Every structure is written in C-alpha cells, then in structure tokens.
PDB file of C-alpha atoms and ligand atoms in Angstrom:
ATOM      1  CA  MET A   1       0.000   0.000   0.000  1.00  0.00           C
ATOM      2  CA  ASN A   2       1.190   3.509  -0.727  1.00  0.00           C
ATOM      3  CA  ALA A   3       1.051   6.236   1.891  1.00  0.00           C
ATOM      4  CA  ILE A   4       1.375   8.994  -0.682  1.00  0.00           C
ATOM      5  CA  GLU A   5       0.664   9.053  -4.401  1.00  0.00           C
ATOM      6  CA  THR A   6       0.608  12.133  -6.563  1.00  0.00           C
ATOM      7  CA  HIS A   7      -0.080  12.632 -10.250  1.00  0.00           C
ATOM      8  CA  ASP A   8       1.243  15.800 -11.827  1.00  0.00           C
ATOM      9  CA  LEU A   9       0.727  17.731  -8.618  1.00  0.00           C
ATOM     10  CA  SER A  10       1.934  21.288  -9.176  1.00  0.00           C
ATOM     11  CA  ARG A  11       1.943  24.742  -7.662  1.00  0.00           C
ATOM     12  CA  ARG A  12       2.558  28.126  -9.177  1.00  0.00           C
ATOM     13  CA  TYR A  13       2.728  31.596  -7.671  1.00  0.00           C
ATOM     14  CA  GLY A  14       1.775  34.061 -10.392  1.00  0.00           C
ATOM     15  CA  GLN A  15       3.743  32.997 -13.431  1.00  0.00           C
ATOM     16  CA  VAL A  16       6.368  31.113 -11.439  1.00  0.00           C
ATOM     17  CA  GLU A  17       6.058  27.342 -11.315  1.00  0.00           C
ATOM     18  CA  VAL A  18       7.421  26.582  -7.850  1.00  0.00           C
ATOM     19  CA  VAL A  19       6.617  22.869  -8.026  1.00  0.00           C
ATOM     20  CA  ALA A  20       6.473  21.433 -11.554  1.00  0.00           C
ATOM     21  CA  PRO A  21       4.013  18.580 -12.218  1.00  0.00           C
ATOM     22  CA  LEU A  22       5.149  16.045  -9.672  1.00  0.00           C
ATOM     23  CA  SER A  23       4.417  12.331  -9.643  1.00  0.00           C
ATOM     24  CA  LEU A  24       5.559  10.682  -6.436  1.00  0.00           C
ATOM     25  CA  THR A  25       4.938   7.300  -4.876  1.00  0.00           C
ATOM     26  CA  VAL A  26       5.789   6.725  -1.225  1.00  0.00           C
ATOM     27  CA  PRO A  27       5.227   3.186   0.105  1.00  0.00           C
ATOM     28  CA  ALA A  28       3.704   2.964   3.583  1.00  0.00           C
ATOM     29  CA  GLY A  29       5.878   2.458   6.641  1.00  0.00           C
ATOM     30  CA  ILE A  30       9.171   3.837   5.358  1.00  0.00           C
ATOM     31  CA  VAL A  31      11.309   6.912   5.905  1.00  0.00           C
ATOM     32  CA  PHE A  32      11.169   8.840   2.640  1.00  0.00           C
ATOM     33  CA  GLY A  33      13.748  11.591   2.135  1.00  0.00           C
ATOM     34  CA  TYR A  34      12.907  14.636   0.046  1.00  0.00           C
ATOM     35  CA  LEU A  35      16.222  16.193  -0.723  1.00  0.00           C
ATOM     36  CA  GLY A  36      17.018  19.513  -2.293  1.00  0.00           C
ATOM     37  CA  PRO A  37      18.726  22.870  -1.855  1.00  0.00           C
ATOM     38  CA  ASN A  38      17.044  25.973  -0.442  1.00  0.00           C
ATOM     39  CA  GLY A  39      14.223  27.180  -2.631  1.00  0.00           C
ATOM     40  CA  ALA A  40      13.840  23.802  -4.361  1.00  0.00           C
ATOM     41  CA  GLY A  41      10.148  23.554  -3.477  1.00  0.00           C
ATOM     42  CA  LYS A  42      10.331  21.138  -0.545  1.00  0.00           C
ATOM     43  CA  THR A  43       8.167  23.110   1.868  1.00  0.00           C
ATOM     44  CA  THR A  44       5.659  23.944  -0.862  1.00  0.00           C
ATOM     45  CA  THR A  45       5.334  20.225  -1.656  1.00  0.00           C
ATOM     46  CA  ILE A  46       4.795  19.342   2.011  1.00  0.00           C
ATOM     47  CA  ARG A  47       2.195  22.076   2.399  1.00  0.00           C
ATOM     48  CA  MET A  48       0.254  20.679  -0.555  1.00  0.00           C
ATOM     49  CA  LEU A  49       0.533  17.095   0.703  1.00  0.00           C
ATOM     50  CA  SER A  50      -0.689  18.060   4.158  1.00  0.00           C
ATOM     51  CA  GLY A  51      -3.839  19.763   2.919  1.00  0.00           C
ATOM     52  CA  VAL A  52      -2.686  23.257   3.876  1.00  0.00           C
ATOM     53  CA  LEU A  53      -1.960  24.668   0.420  1.00  0.00           C
ATOM     54  CA  GLN A  54      -4.188  24.165  -2.575  1.00  0.00           C
ATOM     55  CA  PRO A  55      -2.347  22.706  -5.583  1.00  0.00           C
ATOM     56  CA  SER A  56      -2.535  24.600  -8.878  1.00  0.00           C
ATOM     57  CA  GLY A  57      -2.941  21.331 -10.776  1.00  0.00           C
ATOM     58  CA  GLY A  58      -2.826  17.575 -10.590  1.00  0.00           C
ATOM     59  CA  SER A  59      -4.061  15.263  -7.866  1.00  0.00           C
ATOM     60  CA  GLY A  60      -2.853  13.248  -4.930  1.00  0.00           C
ATOM     61  CA  VAL A  61      -3.904  10.773  -2.269  1.00  0.00           C
ATOM     62  CA  VAL A  62      -2.355  10.926   1.208  1.00  0.00           C
ATOM     63  CA  ALA A  63      -3.100   8.280   3.851  1.00  0.00           C
ATOM     64  CA  GLY A  64      -5.972   7.080   1.687  1.00  0.00           C
ATOM     65  CA  VAL A  65      -7.617  10.508   1.397  1.00  0.00           C
ATOM     66  CA  PRO A  66      -7.668  12.613  -1.785  1.00  0.00           C
ATOM     67  CA  LEU A  67      -6.130  16.075  -1.488  1.00  0.00           C
ATOM     68  CA  SER A  68      -9.467  17.454  -2.663  1.00  0.00           C
ATOM     69  CA  GLU A  69     -10.650  16.768   0.932  1.00  0.00           C
ATOM     70  CA  PRO A  70      -8.026  18.813   2.807  1.00  0.00           C
ATOM     71  CA  ASP A  71      -9.692  18.667   6.226  1.00  0.00           C
ATOM     72  CA  ALA A  72      -9.813  14.869   6.156  1.00  0.00           C
ATOM     73  CA  VAL A  73      -6.158  14.828   5.071  1.00  0.00           C
ATOM     74  CA  LYS A  74      -5.174  17.076   7.988  1.00  0.00           C
ATOM     75  CA  ALA A  75      -6.749  14.679  10.483  1.00  0.00           C
ATOM     76  CA  ARG A  76      -4.629  11.775   9.197  1.00  0.00           C
ATOM     77  CA  ILE A  77      -1.261  13.455   9.004  1.00  0.00           C
ATOM     78  CA  GLY A  78       1.185  15.066  11.383  1.00  0.00           C
ATOM     79  CA  TYR A  79       3.480  17.973  10.645  1.00  0.00           C
ATOM     80  CA  ALA A  80       6.557  19.418  12.310  1.00  0.00           C
ATOM     81  CA  ASN A  81       9.147  21.827  10.963  1.00  0.00           C
ATOM     82  CA  GLN A  82      12.505  23.244  11.894  1.00  0.00           C
ATOM     83  CA  ALA A  83      10.950  25.905  14.071  1.00  0.00           C
ATOM     84  CA  ALA A  84      10.009  23.178  16.604  1.00  0.00           C
ATOM     85  CA  SER A  85       6.900  25.186  17.414  1.00  0.00           C
ATOM     86  CA  VAL A  86       5.650  24.197  20.817  1.00  0.00           C
ATOM     87  CA  TYR A  87       4.132  26.200  23.668  1.00  0.00           C
ATOM     88  CA  VAL A  88       7.192  27.164  25.671  1.00  0.00           C
ATOM     89  CA  ASP A  89       5.206  27.991  28.825  1.00  0.00           C
ATOM     90  CA  LEU A  90       3.544  24.588  28.903  1.00  0.00           C
ATOM     91  CA  SER A  91       5.208  21.432  30.159  1.00  0.00           C
ATOM     92  CA  VAL A  92       6.046  18.557  27.842  1.00  0.00           C
ATOM     93  CA  GLU A  93       2.953  16.595  28.820  1.00  0.00           C
ATOM     94  CA  GLU A  94       0.730  19.668  28.694  1.00  0.00           C
ATOM     95  CA  ASN A  95       1.869  20.341  25.141  1.00  0.00           C
ATOM     96  CA  LEU A  96       0.997  16.790  24.143  1.00  0.00           C
ATOM     97  CA  ARG A  97      -2.342  16.839  25.974  1.00  0.00           C
ATOM     98  CA  PHE A  98      -3.313  20.119  24.349  1.00  0.00           C
ATOM     99  CA  LYS A  99      -2.656  18.821  20.855  1.00  0.00           C
ATOM    100  CA  ALA A 100      -4.266  15.420  21.531  1.00  0.00           C
ATOM    101  CA  ALA A 101      -7.435  17.069  22.829  1.00  0.00           C
ATOM    102  CA  LEU A 102      -7.859  18.900  19.527  1.00  0.00           C
ATOM    103  CA  TYR A 103      -8.200  15.647  17.600  1.00  0.00           C
ATOM    104  CA  LEU A 104      -9.131  12.838  19.972  1.00  0.00           C
ATOM    105  CA  ALA A 105     -12.145  11.945  22.081  1.00  0.00           C
ATOM    106  CA  PRO A 106     -11.520  12.917  25.744  1.00  0.00           C
ATOM    107  CA  ALA A 107     -11.347   9.278  26.848  1.00  0.00           C
ATOM    108  CA  LYS A 108      -8.441   8.628  24.470  1.00  0.00           C
ATOM    109  CA  VAL A 109      -6.255  11.586  25.337  1.00  0.00           C
ATOM    110  CA  GLU A 110      -4.313  10.240  28.325  1.00  0.00           C
ATOM    111  CA  GLN A 111      -3.383   6.987  26.627  1.00  0.00           C
ATOM    112  CA  ALA A 112      -2.211   8.867  23.547  1.00  0.00           C
ATOM    113  CA  VAL A 113      -0.082  11.218  25.667  1.00  0.00           C
ATOM    114  CA  GLU A 114       1.522   8.353  27.595  1.00  0.00           C
ATOM    115  CA  GLY A 115       2.208   6.420  24.404  1.00  0.00           C
ATOM    116  CA  THR A 116       3.860   9.432  22.798  1.00  0.00           C
ATOM    117  CA  LEU A 117       6.010  10.197  25.853  1.00  0.00           C
ATOM    118  CA  GLU A 118       7.243   6.632  25.652  1.00  0.00           C
ATOM    119  CA  ARG A 119       7.773   6.491  21.879  1.00  0.00           C
ATOM    120  CA  LEU A 120       9.939   9.604  21.908  1.00  0.00           C
ATOM    121  CA  ALA A 121      11.704   8.796  25.188  1.00  0.00           C
ATOM    122  CA  LEU A 122      10.249  11.975  26.718  1.00  0.00           C
ATOM    123  CA  LEU A 123       9.117  10.356  29.984  1.00  0.00           C
ATOM    124  CA  PRO A 124      11.953  11.809  32.124  1.00  0.00           C
ATOM    125  CA  PHE A 125      11.063  15.322  30.911  1.00  0.00           C
ATOM    126  CA  ARG A 126       7.307  15.110  31.156  1.00  0.00           C
ATOM    127  CA  GLN A 127       7.007  17.909  33.696  1.00  0.00           C
ATOM    128  CA  HIS A 128       9.707  20.158  32.266  1.00  0.00           C
ATOM    129  CA  LEU A 129       8.584  23.353  30.639  1.00  0.00           C
ATOM    130  CA  ALA A 130       9.225  23.274  26.901  1.00  0.00           C
ATOM    131  CA  ARG A 131      11.409  26.380  27.277  1.00  0.00           C
ATOM    132  CA  GLN A 132      13.790  24.379  29.490  1.00  0.00           C
ATOM    133  CA  LEU A 133      14.485  21.790  26.783  1.00  0.00           C
ATOM    134  CA  SER A 134      17.586  21.810  24.571  1.00  0.00           C
ATOM    135  CA  GLY A 135      17.084  22.235  20.805  1.00  0.00           C
ATOM    136  CA  GLY A 136      17.125  18.499  20.139  1.00  0.00           C
ATOM    137  CA  TRP A 137      14.614  17.678  22.880  1.00  0.00           C
ATOM    138  CA  ARG A 138      12.363  20.544  21.924  1.00  0.00           C
ATOM    139  CA  GLN A 139      12.336  19.175  18.374  1.00  0.00           C
ATOM    140  CA  ARG A 140      11.482  15.756  19.783  1.00  0.00           C
ATOM    141  CA  LEU A 141       8.550  17.287  21.644  1.00  0.00           C
ATOM    142  CA  SER A 142       7.465  19.041  18.465  1.00  0.00           C
ATOM    143  CA  ILE A 143       7.475  15.671  16.683  1.00  0.00           C
ATOM    144  CA  GLY A 144       5.548  14.267  19.651  1.00  0.00           C
ATOM    145  CA  THR A 145       2.815  16.873  19.208  1.00  0.00           C
ATOM    146  CA  ALA A 146       2.737  15.938  15.507  1.00  0.00           C
ATOM    147  CA  ILE A 147       2.125  12.215  16.202  1.00  0.00           C
ATOM    148  CA  VAL A 148       0.050  12.260  19.390  1.00  0.00           C
ATOM    149  CA  HIS A 149      -3.233  11.928  17.496  1.00  0.00           C
ATOM    150  CA  GLY A 150      -1.943   8.808  15.710  1.00  0.00           C
ATOM    151  CA  PRO A 151      -1.450  10.032  12.136  1.00  0.00           C
ATOM    152  CA  GLN A 152      -0.568   7.538   9.401  1.00  0.00           C
ATOM    153  CA  VAL A 153       1.801   9.922   7.673  1.00  0.00           C
ATOM    154  CA  LEU A 154       4.218  12.296   9.365  1.00  0.00           C
ATOM    155  CA  PHE A 155       5.755  15.240   7.514  1.00  0.00           C
ATOM    156  CA  LEU A 156       9.000  16.572   8.941  1.00  0.00           C
ATOM    157  CA  ASP A 157      10.316  19.702   7.230  1.00  0.00           C
ATOM    158  CA  GLU A 158      14.043  20.011   7.928  1.00  0.00           C
ATOM    159  CA  PRO A 159      13.657  18.702  11.475  1.00  0.00           C
ATOM    160  CA  THR A 160      17.384  18.643  12.161  1.00  0.00           C
ATOM    161  CA  ALA A 161      18.263  22.122  10.860  1.00  0.00           C
ATOM    162  CA  GLY A 162      20.448  23.864  13.414  1.00  0.00           C
ATOM    163  CA  LEU A 163      20.969  20.829  15.660  1.00  0.00           C
ATOM    164  CA  ASP A 164      24.434  19.651  16.664  1.00  0.00           C
ATOM    165  CA  PRO A 165      25.647  16.309  15.229  1.00  0.00           C
ATOM    166  CA  VAL A 166      24.847  14.256  18.327  1.00  0.00           C
ATOM    167  CA  ALA A 167      21.341  15.697  18.621  1.00  0.00           C
ATOM    168  CA  ARG A 168      20.853  15.085  14.888  1.00  0.00           C
ATOM    169  CA  ARG A 169      21.826  11.439  15.251  1.00  0.00           C
ATOM    170  CA  ASP A 170      19.570  10.929  18.263  1.00  0.00           C
ATOM    171  CA  LEU A 171      16.670  12.540  16.468  1.00  0.00           C
ATOM    172  CA  TRP A 172      17.167  10.227  13.495  1.00  0.00           C
ATOM    173  CA  ASP A 173      16.997   7.222  15.800  1.00  0.00           C
ATOM    174  CA  ALA A 174      13.691   8.559  17.091  1.00  0.00           C
ATOM    175  CA  ILE A 175      12.423   9.135  13.539  1.00  0.00           C
ATOM    176  CA  TYR A 176      13.263   5.546  12.619  1.00  0.00           C
ATOM    177  CA  ALA A 177      11.531   4.184  15.677  1.00  0.00           C
ATOM    178  CA  LEU A 178       8.292   5.774  14.463  1.00  0.00           C
ATOM    179  CA  THR A 179       8.156   3.445  11.464  1.00  0.00           C
ATOM    180  CA  ASP A 180       8.063   0.424  13.808  1.00  0.00           C
ATOM    181  CA  THR A 181       4.361   0.988  14.234  1.00  0.00           C
ATOM    182  CA  GLY A 182       3.736   1.562  10.546  1.00  0.00           C
ATOM    183  CA  THR A 183       3.916   5.349  10.447  1.00  0.00           C
ATOM    184  CA  THR A 184       5.236   6.703   7.162  1.00  0.00           C
ATOM    185  CA  VAL A 185       7.719   9.533   7.566  1.00  0.00           C
ATOM    186  CA  PHE A 186       8.238  12.071   4.778  1.00  0.00           C
ATOM    187  CA  VAL A 187      11.274  14.119   5.742  1.00  0.00           C
ATOM    188  CA  THR A 188      13.038  16.967   3.968  1.00  0.00           C
ATOM    189  CA  THR A 189      16.694  17.697   4.421  1.00  0.00           C
ATOM    190  CA  HIS A 190      19.608  19.216   2.632  1.00  0.00           C
ATOM    191  CA  TYR A 191      22.129  17.129   4.584  1.00  0.00           C
ATOM    192  CA  MET A 192      23.447  14.361   2.335  1.00  0.00           C
ATOM    193  CA  ASP A 193      24.433  12.094   5.233  1.00  0.00           C
ATOM    194  CA  GLU A 194      20.822  12.180   6.396  1.00  0.00           C
ATOM    195  CA  ALA A 195      19.579  11.258   2.951  1.00  0.00           C
ATOM    196  CA  GLU A 196      21.733   8.127   3.142  1.00  0.00           C
ATOM    197  CA  ARG A 197      19.628   7.048   6.113  1.00  0.00           C
ATOM    198  CA  CYS A 198      16.324   7.148   4.215  1.00  0.00           C
ATOM    199  CA  GLN A 199      14.893   4.009   2.657  1.00  0.00           C
ATOM    200  CA  ARG A 200      13.879   5.915  -0.462  1.00  0.00           C
ATOM    201  CA  ILE A 201      14.684   9.392  -1.627  1.00  0.00           C
ATOM    202  CA  ALA A 202      13.695  11.911  -4.243  1.00  0.00           C
ATOM    203  CA  LEU A 203      16.100  14.607  -5.370  1.00  0.00           C
ATOM    204  CA  ILE A 204      14.449  17.913  -6.192  1.00  0.00           C
ATOM    205  CA  ALA A 205      15.841  21.190  -7.529  1.00  0.00           C
ATOM    206  CA  SER A 206      14.039  24.243  -8.916  1.00  0.00           C
ATOM    207  CA  GLY A 207      10.717  22.504  -8.369  1.00  0.00           C
ATOM    208  CA  ARG A 208      11.591  19.448 -10.432  1.00  0.00           C
ATOM    209  CA  ILE A 209      12.291  15.869  -9.403  1.00  0.00           C
ATOM    210  CA  LEU A 210      15.705  14.938 -10.728  1.00  0.00           C
ATOM    211  CA  ALA A 211      15.688  11.324  -9.590  1.00  0.00           C
ATOM    212  CA  GLN A 212      14.003   9.002  -7.120  1.00  0.00           C
ATOM    213  CA  GLY A 213      14.750   5.553  -5.753  1.00  0.00           C
ATOM    214  CA  THR A 214      16.696   3.856  -2.995  1.00  0.00           C
ATOM    215  CA  PRO A 215      20.068   5.418  -2.129  1.00  0.00           C
ATOM    216  CA  GLU A 216      21.750   2.238  -3.438  1.00  0.00           C
ATOM    217  CA  ASP A 217      19.881   2.374  -6.758  1.00  0.00           C
ATOM    218  CA  LEU A 218      20.753   6.017  -7.247  1.00  0.00           C
ATOM    219  CA  ARG A 219      24.405   5.406  -6.477  1.00  0.00           C
ATOM    220  CA  ALA A 220      24.578   2.315  -8.669  1.00  0.00           C
ATOM    221  CA  GLY A 221      22.869   4.130 -11.543  1.00  0.00           C
ATOM    222  CA  LEU A 222      25.447   6.898 -11.640  1.00  0.00           C
ATOM    223  CA  PRO A 223      27.803   6.574 -14.611  1.00  0.00           C
ATOM    224  CA  GLY A 224      31.543   7.139 -14.285  1.00  0.00           C
ATOM    225  CA  VAL A 225      34.299   5.884 -12.022  1.00  0.00           C
ATOM    226  CA  ARG A 226      35.415   7.530  -8.783  1.00  0.00           C
ATOM    227  CA  TYR A 227      38.851   7.469  -7.181  1.00  0.00           C
ATOM    228  CA  ALA A 228      40.628   8.712  -4.082  1.00  0.00           C
ATOM    229  CA  LEU A 229      44.261   9.678  -4.585  1.00  0.00           C
ATOM    230  CA  ASN A 230      46.648  10.016  -1.677  1.00  0.00           C
ATOM    231  CA  ALA A 231      49.301  12.636  -2.203  1.00  0.00           C
ATOM    232  CA  LEU A 232      51.854  14.451  -0.088  1.00  0.00           C
ATOM    233  CA  ASN A 233      51.254  17.745  -1.815  1.00  0.00           C
ATOM    234  CA  LEU A 234      47.523  17.965  -2.344  1.00  0.00           C
ATOM    235  CA  ASN A 235      47.530  21.175  -4.349  1.00  0.00           C
ATOM    236  CA  SER A 236      50.075  20.039  -6.896  1.00  0.00           C
ATOM    237  CA  ALA A 237      48.339  16.643  -7.149  1.00  0.00           C
ATOM    238  CA  LEU A 238      45.042  18.426  -7.741  1.00  0.00           C
ATOM    239  CA  LYS A 239      46.608  20.484 -10.522  1.00  0.00           C
ATOM    240  CA  ALA A 240      48.170  17.412 -12.113  1.00  0.00           C
ATOM    241  CA  VAL A 241      44.864  15.540 -12.003  1.00  0.00           C
ATOM    242  CA  ARG A 242      42.929  18.435 -13.471  1.00  0.00           C
ATOM    243  CA  SER A 243      45.405  18.745 -16.330  1.00  0.00           C
ATOM    244  CA  LEU A 244      44.641  15.173 -17.480  1.00  0.00           C
ATOM    245  CA  PRO A 245      42.176  15.184 -20.362  1.00  0.00           C
ATOM    246  CA  GLY A 246      39.111  13.118 -19.470  1.00  0.00           C
ATOM    247  CA  VAL A 247      38.905  14.045 -15.795  1.00  0.00           C
ATOM    248  CA  GLN A 248      35.332  15.178 -15.139  1.00  0.00           C
ATOM    249  CA  GLY A 249      35.859  16.502 -11.637  1.00  0.00           C
ATOM    250  CA  ALA A 250      38.579  16.726  -9.002  1.00  0.00           C
ATOM    251  CA  TRP A 251      38.476  18.195  -5.515  1.00  0.00           C
ATOM    252  CA  ILE A 252      40.165  17.788  -2.148  1.00  0.00           C
ATOM    253  CA  VAL A 253      38.515  15.836   0.685  1.00  0.00           C
ATOM    254  CA  GLY A 254      40.624  15.608   3.835  1.00  0.00           C
ATOM    255  CA  ASP A 255      44.059  14.399   2.808  1.00  0.00           C
ATOM    256  CA  GLU A 256      42.949  12.960  -0.525  1.00  0.00           C
ATOM    257  CA  VAL A 257      42.092  14.153  -3.999  1.00  0.00           C
ATOM    258  CA  ARG A 258      38.709  12.803  -5.100  1.00  0.00           C
ATOM    259  CA  ILE A 259      38.388  12.266  -8.822  1.00  0.00           C
ATOM    260  CA  THR A 260      35.543  11.424 -11.186  1.00  0.00           C
ATOM    261  CA  THR A 261      36.226  10.073 -14.668  1.00  0.00           C
ATOM    262  CA  ALA A 262      33.942   8.730 -17.383  1.00  0.00           C
ATOM    263  CA  ASP A 263      35.622   5.278 -17.384  1.00  0.00           C
ATOM    264  CA  ASP A 264      38.778   3.537 -16.129  1.00  0.00           C
ATOM    265  CA  ARG A 265      41.051   4.530 -19.008  1.00  0.00           C
ATOM    266  CA  LEU A 266      42.877   7.103 -16.878  1.00  0.00           C
ATOM    267  CA  GLU A 267      43.574   4.703 -14.041  1.00  0.00           C
ATOM    268  CA  ALA A 268      47.264   4.136 -14.874  1.00  0.00           C
ATOM    269  CA  SER A 269      47.953   7.870 -15.290  1.00  0.00           C
ATOM    270  CA  LEU A 270      46.270   8.619 -11.973  1.00  0.00           C
ATOM    271  CA  ALA A 271      48.086   5.821 -10.164  1.00  0.00           C
ATOM    272  CA  ALA A 272      51.382   7.319 -11.333  1.00  0.00           C
ATOM    273  CA  LEU A 273      50.612  10.362  -9.134  1.00  0.00           C
ATOM    274  CA  GLY A 274      50.358   8.423  -5.869  1.00  0.00           C
ATOM    275  CA  PRO A 275      48.471   5.636  -4.038  1.00  0.00           C
ATOM    276  CA  LEU A 276      45.076   5.340  -5.738  1.00  0.00           C
ATOM    277  CA  ARG A 277      41.903   3.461  -4.826  1.00  0.00           C
ATOM    278  CA  ARG A 278      38.429   3.291  -6.291  1.00  0.00           C
ATOM    279  CA  VAL A 279      35.633   4.647  -4.097  1.00  0.00           C
ATOM    280  CA  PRO A 280      31.873   4.168  -4.420  1.00  0.00           C
ATOM    281  CA  ALA A 281      29.651   7.076  -5.436  1.00  0.00           C
ATOM    282  CA  SER A 282      28.154   9.024  -2.550  1.00  0.00           C
ATOM    283  CA  LEU A 283      24.693  10.578  -2.674  1.00  0.00           C
ATOM    284  CA  GLU A 284      26.435  13.909  -2.905  1.00  0.00           C
ATOM    285  CA  ASP A 285      28.078  12.692  -6.125  1.00  0.00           C
ATOM    286  CA  VAL A 286      24.651  11.625  -7.374  1.00  0.00           C
ATOM    287  CA  PHE A 287      23.087  14.949  -6.559  1.00  0.00           C
ATOM    288  CA  VAL A 288      25.908  16.986  -8.096  1.00  0.00           C
ATOM    289  CA  ALA A 289      25.755  14.867 -11.271  1.00  0.00           C
ATOM    290  CA  TYR A 290      21.993  15.304 -11.656  1.00  0.00           C
ATOM    291  CA  LEU A 291      22.183  19.026 -10.951  1.00  0.00           C
ATOM    292  CA  ALA A 292      24.914  19.430 -13.581  1.00  0.00           C
ATOM    293  CA  ARG A 293      22.827  17.460 -16.056  1.00  0.00           C
ATOM    294  CA  GLN A 294      19.815  19.671 -15.354  1.00  0.00           C
ATOM    295  CA  GLU A 295      21.868  22.837 -15.863  1.00  0.00           C
ATOM    296  CA  ASP A 296      23.160  21.434 -19.153  1.00  0.00           C
ATOM    297  CA  CYS A 297      19.577  20.943 -20.279  1.00  0.00           C
ATOM    298  CA  ALA A 298      18.466  24.405 -19.140  1.00  0.00           C
TER     299      ALA A 298
HETATM  300  N1  ADP B 301       3.778  32.315  -0.749  1.00  0.00           N
HETATM  301  C1  ADP B 301       4.695  32.387  -1.721  1.00  0.00           C
HETATM  302  N2  ADP B 301       4.617  33.329  -2.693  1.00  0.00           N
HETATM  303  C2  ADP B 301       5.523  33.401  -3.680  1.00  0.00           C
HETATM  304  N3  ADP B 301       6.583  32.585  -3.803  1.00  0.00           N
HETATM  305  C3  ADP B 301       6.734  31.618  -2.869  1.00  0.00           C
HETATM  306  C4  ADP B 301       5.796  31.456  -1.783  1.00  0.00           C
HETATM  307  N4  ADP B 301       6.198  30.422  -1.025  1.00  0.00           N
HETATM  308  C5  ADP B 301       7.330  29.957  -1.593  1.00  0.00           C
HETATM  309  N5  ADP B 301       7.655  30.667  -2.698  1.00  0.00           N
HETATM  310  C6  ADP B 301       8.820  30.428  -3.567  1.00  0.00           C
HETATM  311  O1  ADP B 301       8.801  29.096  -3.981  1.00  0.00           O
HETATM  312  C7  ADP B 301      10.107  28.556  -4.076  1.00  0.00           C
HETATM  313  C8  ADP B 301      10.199  27.275  -3.281  1.00  0.00           C
HETATM  314  O2  ADP B 301      10.067  27.576  -1.904  1.00  0.00           O
HETATM  315  P1  ADP B 301      10.039  26.449  -0.788  1.00  0.00           P
HETATM  316  O3  ADP B 301       9.004  25.445  -1.126  1.00  0.00           O
HETATM  317  O4  ADP B 301       9.935  27.130   0.515  1.00  0.00           O
HETATM  318  O5  ADP B 301      11.482  25.790  -0.984  1.00  0.00           O
HETATM  319  P2  ADP B 301      12.352  24.908   0.048  1.00  0.00           P
HETATM  320  O6  ADP B 301      11.470  24.483   1.157  1.00  0.00           O
HETATM  321  O7  ADP B 301      12.859  23.773  -0.783  1.00  0.00           O
HETATM  322  O8  ADP B 301      13.476  25.787   0.504  1.00  0.00           O
HETATM  323  C9  ADP B 301      11.055  29.637  -3.592  1.00  0.00           C
HETATM  324  O9  ADP B 301      11.607  30.270  -4.713  1.00  0.00           O
HETATM  325  C10 ADP B 301      10.137  30.578  -2.827  1.00  0.00           C
HETATM  326  O10 ADP B 301      10.628  31.871  -2.885  1.00  0.00           O
HETATM  327 MG1   MG B 302      11.697  24.721   3.201  1.00  0.00          MG
END
C-alpha cells in the first residue's frame, strides 16, 4: 500500500512554477527523504501534501484521502518543521495533551499522551517546561505533538536544521523508531548524510524531481568511475589531475584528492601520481551529477 501518491501535482505563484508537475509514490511504513537545496520547493510540496496549500494542478492521495478533501487529510497526518513550534510555557505533557485534545475523544487523550512520551523517550522530561528543553529535545517534543493523534503519515520539514551532530543522530533514531508501528515519515533535508539514512529518496531542484529511488539504486545508476588519490602535496596533485584530459571533476577531501572520470582509461595515469583506490559514489556525487545534467539541459 502507498502512503502517498501524486499525479502531476503542481503549484505556481503568479507565473512562477514553484513545483512542476510532480508524480511521487511513497510506500507505507518507510522513511522517505525529500532532498534539495534551499528554494527547491520542498516546503511547498509538504504544504500541498498536508492539505494546507491548494495545488494549482494535478491530484494526490495521502493516507488514503484525496487532497481534494483537505480537512480529512489534515486529520490523518502530522506535521513538524525546523521551528520546533511548541508552547514554551507549557510542560512537555501539557503540550501533548493540548494537541491530543484537539483531535481525539476525551477518553483517548491520556493513553495517547503516555504512548507518545514513551515512543519519543520523553518520559523523564514530562514535567519540564518546553522552554527548558535543549534544541534536540524541543524538536522531539514538536514531533511528539505531531504524532500524538496517531497520524498515518508524518511530515518533517528540515527537522534537524540547526541541531548539533549528536542531537541530529539521536533525532534520526527517534524518527526511525516511528516506522516500527507503521507510520510513514516524509522528511526533507539538505544534509546528504541524512539522505543516506532514508529508505527511499527523491532529489528535487528548482521545483523538479531529478531522480528518485533507494540510495543504493541512485548510487549504482550513476555513470563514471570515482577514485581517491593520496598525495603528499595535495595542491600540486590536484593540478596534475585536473590537467589530465578526461577528468570530469577533481576536488580535495581531507588528505585525498577525489576524482571522477567517465571510465577507467585514466587509471594508470592517476596511479602514477600516488596511491590510488576506487571509491563508491556518494549521494552527494549523485546529486551533483543530476544538478549538472539539469543545468546542461536548461
Ligand atoms: N507564498 C509564496 N509566494 C511566492 N513565492 C513563494 C511562496 N512560497 C514559496 N515561494 C517560492 O517558492 C520557491 C520554493 O520555496 P520552498 O518550497 O519554501 O522551498 P524549500 O522548502 O525547498 O526551501 C522559492 O523560490 C520561494 O521563494
Ligand atoms: Mg523549506
């Protein structure tokens, strides 16, 4: 079963097409990453899929409900963004209770609050005021308020923006745990390492999907060969590599020169410059390649 399906869903502001006709399929129960730079159209897509913003064209079904019934969609989805908007003068459990009471029958509220405290490991903080929480825990509470009414699909718009690496990692563990009970998570990010953690991803730029699939499929589908070259003098190695005809890209990562070539014909020339090994494509490589291709077409 699919949690989200869209057919040519689009949005324009005036003459500007902010999201071009978009056809997406998100299977239920996975973490789906929606990856793109600032201004790509990620938030606009989420707002359409959550019944908040009317599409300019096309159609979609989210959690079994057509987008033409936005109020019914809103009841079945949860939404949290980077602002981690919670009531700072309410405690953790009061925040959850407040949100649960908006959607659930009174008899179901307490159980929903307790379940959410447990799912997001918020029990030790239940009586803390939201303003006392660190950024990572406040974001966790914000996600809690987005799931307390038991939505089938959760939209997270750049949930880890501004968090430190440890808080980011912890939050990802919490995001994964949500799929244990069948929740589908649609998460936007511009961090490539986070995209690697998603079961499926779509790459979007300037309102257009460049590619979608599993991270492995996208990496495997990328043409070319990638190398890492160890060199004592990185700058002169970089120059030497760039002067070889047939090198598509070369840049320094740590104490290595990373190189992309169309095929392995340059391998011997590269190996003459220092210890050389082949490296797999990263999602960043994939994204850069698709962006370059799109610019070539533009
Ligand atoms: N209400 C609006 N009116 C006009 N343009 C908008 C509006 N909202 C977003 N945009 C434009 O749409 C584009 C995509 O924005 P957005 O969906 O927020 O991108 P992202 O979330 O990927 O950074 C941007 O160029 C933005 O300026
Ligand atoms: Mg955004």
